[in-house]
């Protein structure tokens, strides 16, 4: 056995131990949260905890079924992302209590999905069954498009949940100014800007210091930060293909070596 192979196996062993430690800690944490939610009768949150525990199996399931190897940092980030969105975000209500929590997660999602999109083309490039090679620019564009597509599909999901199940996944935003042709006194197709000091709903039962935007602002903000995350990884990935920026491989899945 070559020294390089021994070194790779040693690194894989260290990676697996770190991932396992994070996995166990997060699993215990989610289980404790689930027990607490059950005691308090919050059964919807109990379901979210169970869903989180199931989602924890996705990385290992993908590795076995697709015969790929997930870098340790990528796998750990995926696990932390699941906890941050489902447990902290939903159960802990970080989405409404912690400023920019949702923005941070959507930015991270853009970056991670860019890495996954990048890896799909990179794996094909390394496969002898395919007789074509792609340029770094092409791979970067594919990674970007994949990331943006997943971001758009998620916003479709949020919209569907809000429409058909009366949830509020597309969080409302209070805006102080609106610009609309609907309030043009001349009835022409020219937007008029208006400062909104207050919004009253149901005769004053609910009032806000501004216009209550129901999801559009939040959706566009999510797509913009997803765009930023996708662009960042597309640039990093393109540089990586040219032989520089080796740290990017910490986020790029690869095909497992055949025994």
Tab-separated table of C-alpha atoms in Angstrom, residues 45-130:
chain	number	residue	atom	x	y	z
A	45	UNK	CA	-42.626	21.099	16.948
A	46	UNK	CA	-42.247	17.440	17.897
A	47	UNK	CA	-42.917	16.590	14.256
A	48	UNK	CA	-40.248	19.094	13.152
A	49	UNK	CA	-37.757	17.434	15.499
A	50	UNK	CA	-38.570	14.007	14.065
A	51	UNK	CA	-38.211	15.418	10.552
A	52	UNK	CA	-34.811	16.849	11.516
A	53	UNK	CA	-33.616	13.469	12.790
A	54	UNK	CA	-34.687	11.919	9.490
A	55	UNK	CA	-32.931	14.639	7.460
A	56	UNK	CA	-29.706	13.833	9.320
A	57	UNK	CA	-29.546	10.590	7.309
A	58	UNK	CA	-29.461	12.378	3.951
A	59	UNK	CA	-25.644	12.830	3.732
A	60	UNK	CA	-24.849	9.188	4.507
A	61	UNK	CA	-27.724	7.999	2.289
A	62	UNK	CA	-26.407	10.075	-0.621
A	63	UNK	CA	-22.887	8.732	-0.136
A	64	UNK	CA	-24.047	5.101	-0.271
A	65	UNK	CA	-26.581	5.390	-3.075
A	66	UNK	CA	-24.570	7.699	-5.331
A	67	UNK	CA	-21.147	6.232	-4.461
A	68	UNK	CA	-19.767	9.648	-3.628
A	69	UNK	CA	-17.640	10.968	-0.802
A	70	UNK	CA	-18.726	14.117	0.998
A	71	UNK	CA	-15.895	16.242	2.409
A	72	UNK	CA	-16.036	16.531	6.200
A	73	UNK	CA	-16.580	20.316	6.273
A	74	UNK	CA	-19.432	20.044	3.751
A	75	UNK	CA	-21.167	17.274	5.684
A	76	UNK	CA	-20.843	19.157	8.980
A	77	UNK	CA	-22.211	22.358	7.406
A	78	UNK	CA	-25.186	20.417	6.011
A	79	UNK	CA	-25.985	19.011	9.468
A	80	UNK	CA	-25.642	22.445	11.087
A	81	UNK	CA	-27.779	23.972	8.327
A	82	UNK	CA	-30.582	21.492	9.045
A	83	UNK	CA	-30.514	22.311	12.762
A	84	UNK	CA	-30.303	26.056	12.124
A	85	UNK	CA	-33.335	26.039	9.830
A	86	UNK	CA	-35.632	23.497	11.465
A	87	UNK	CA	-34.789	23.551	15.186
A	88	UNK	CA	-33.403	27.027	15.811
A	89	UNK	CA	-35.342	28.749	13.042
A	90	UNK	CA	-38.766	27.127	13.434
A	91	UNK	CA	-38.880	25.649	16.953
A	92	UNK	CA	-36.678	28.309	18.550
A	93	UNK	CA	-38.353	31.036	16.475
A	94	UNK	CA	-35.015	32.489	15.389
A	95	UNK	CA	-36.641	33.504	12.104
A	96	UNK	CA	-38.615	36.224	13.894
A	97	UNK	CA	-36.401	36.870	16.938
A	98	UNK	CA	-32.890	36.929	15.448
A	99	UNK	CA	-32.247	39.637	12.830
A	100	UNK	CA	-31.149	38.361	9.401
A	101	UNK	CA	-31.302	34.679	10.457
A	102	UNK	CA	-33.303	33.739	7.363
A	103	UNK	CA	-31.017	35.856	5.182
A	104	UNK	CA	-27.945	34.042	6.501
A	105	UNK	CA	-29.447	30.624	5.772
A	106	UNK	CA	-30.499	31.533	2.235
A	107	UNK	CA	-27.016	32.875	1.516
A	108	UNK	CA	-25.509	29.652	2.825
A	109	UNK	CA	-27.974	27.639	0.758
A	110	UNK	CA	-26.866	29.450	-2.388
A	111	UNK	CA	-23.253	28.607	-1.604
A	112	UNK	CA	-23.940	24.931	-0.778
A	113	UNK	CA	-26.162	24.336	-3.800
A	114	UNK	CA	-23.480	25.923	-5.944
A	115	UNK	CA	-21.007	23.372	-4.576
A	116	UNK	CA	-23.355	20.486	-5.370
A	117	UNK	CA	-24.060	21.760	-8.874
A	118	UNK	CA	-20.338	22.251	-9.418
A	119	UNK	CA	-19.546	18.713	-8.261
A	120	UNK	CA	-22.009	17.113	-10.703
A	121	UNK	CA	-20.163	18.525	-13.722
A	122	UNK	CA	-16.754	18.031	-12.135
A	123	UNK	CA	-17.533	14.340	-11.543
A	124	UNK	CA	-18.553	13.913	-15.195
A	125	UNK	CA	-15.286	15.538	-16.257
A	126	UNK	CA	-13.354	12.950	-14.255
A	127	UNK	CA	-15.380	9.986	-15.530
A	128	UNK	CA	-13.734	8.027	-18.348
A	129	UNK	CA	-17.149	7.058	-19.774
A	130	UNK	CA	-17.711	10.618	-20.947
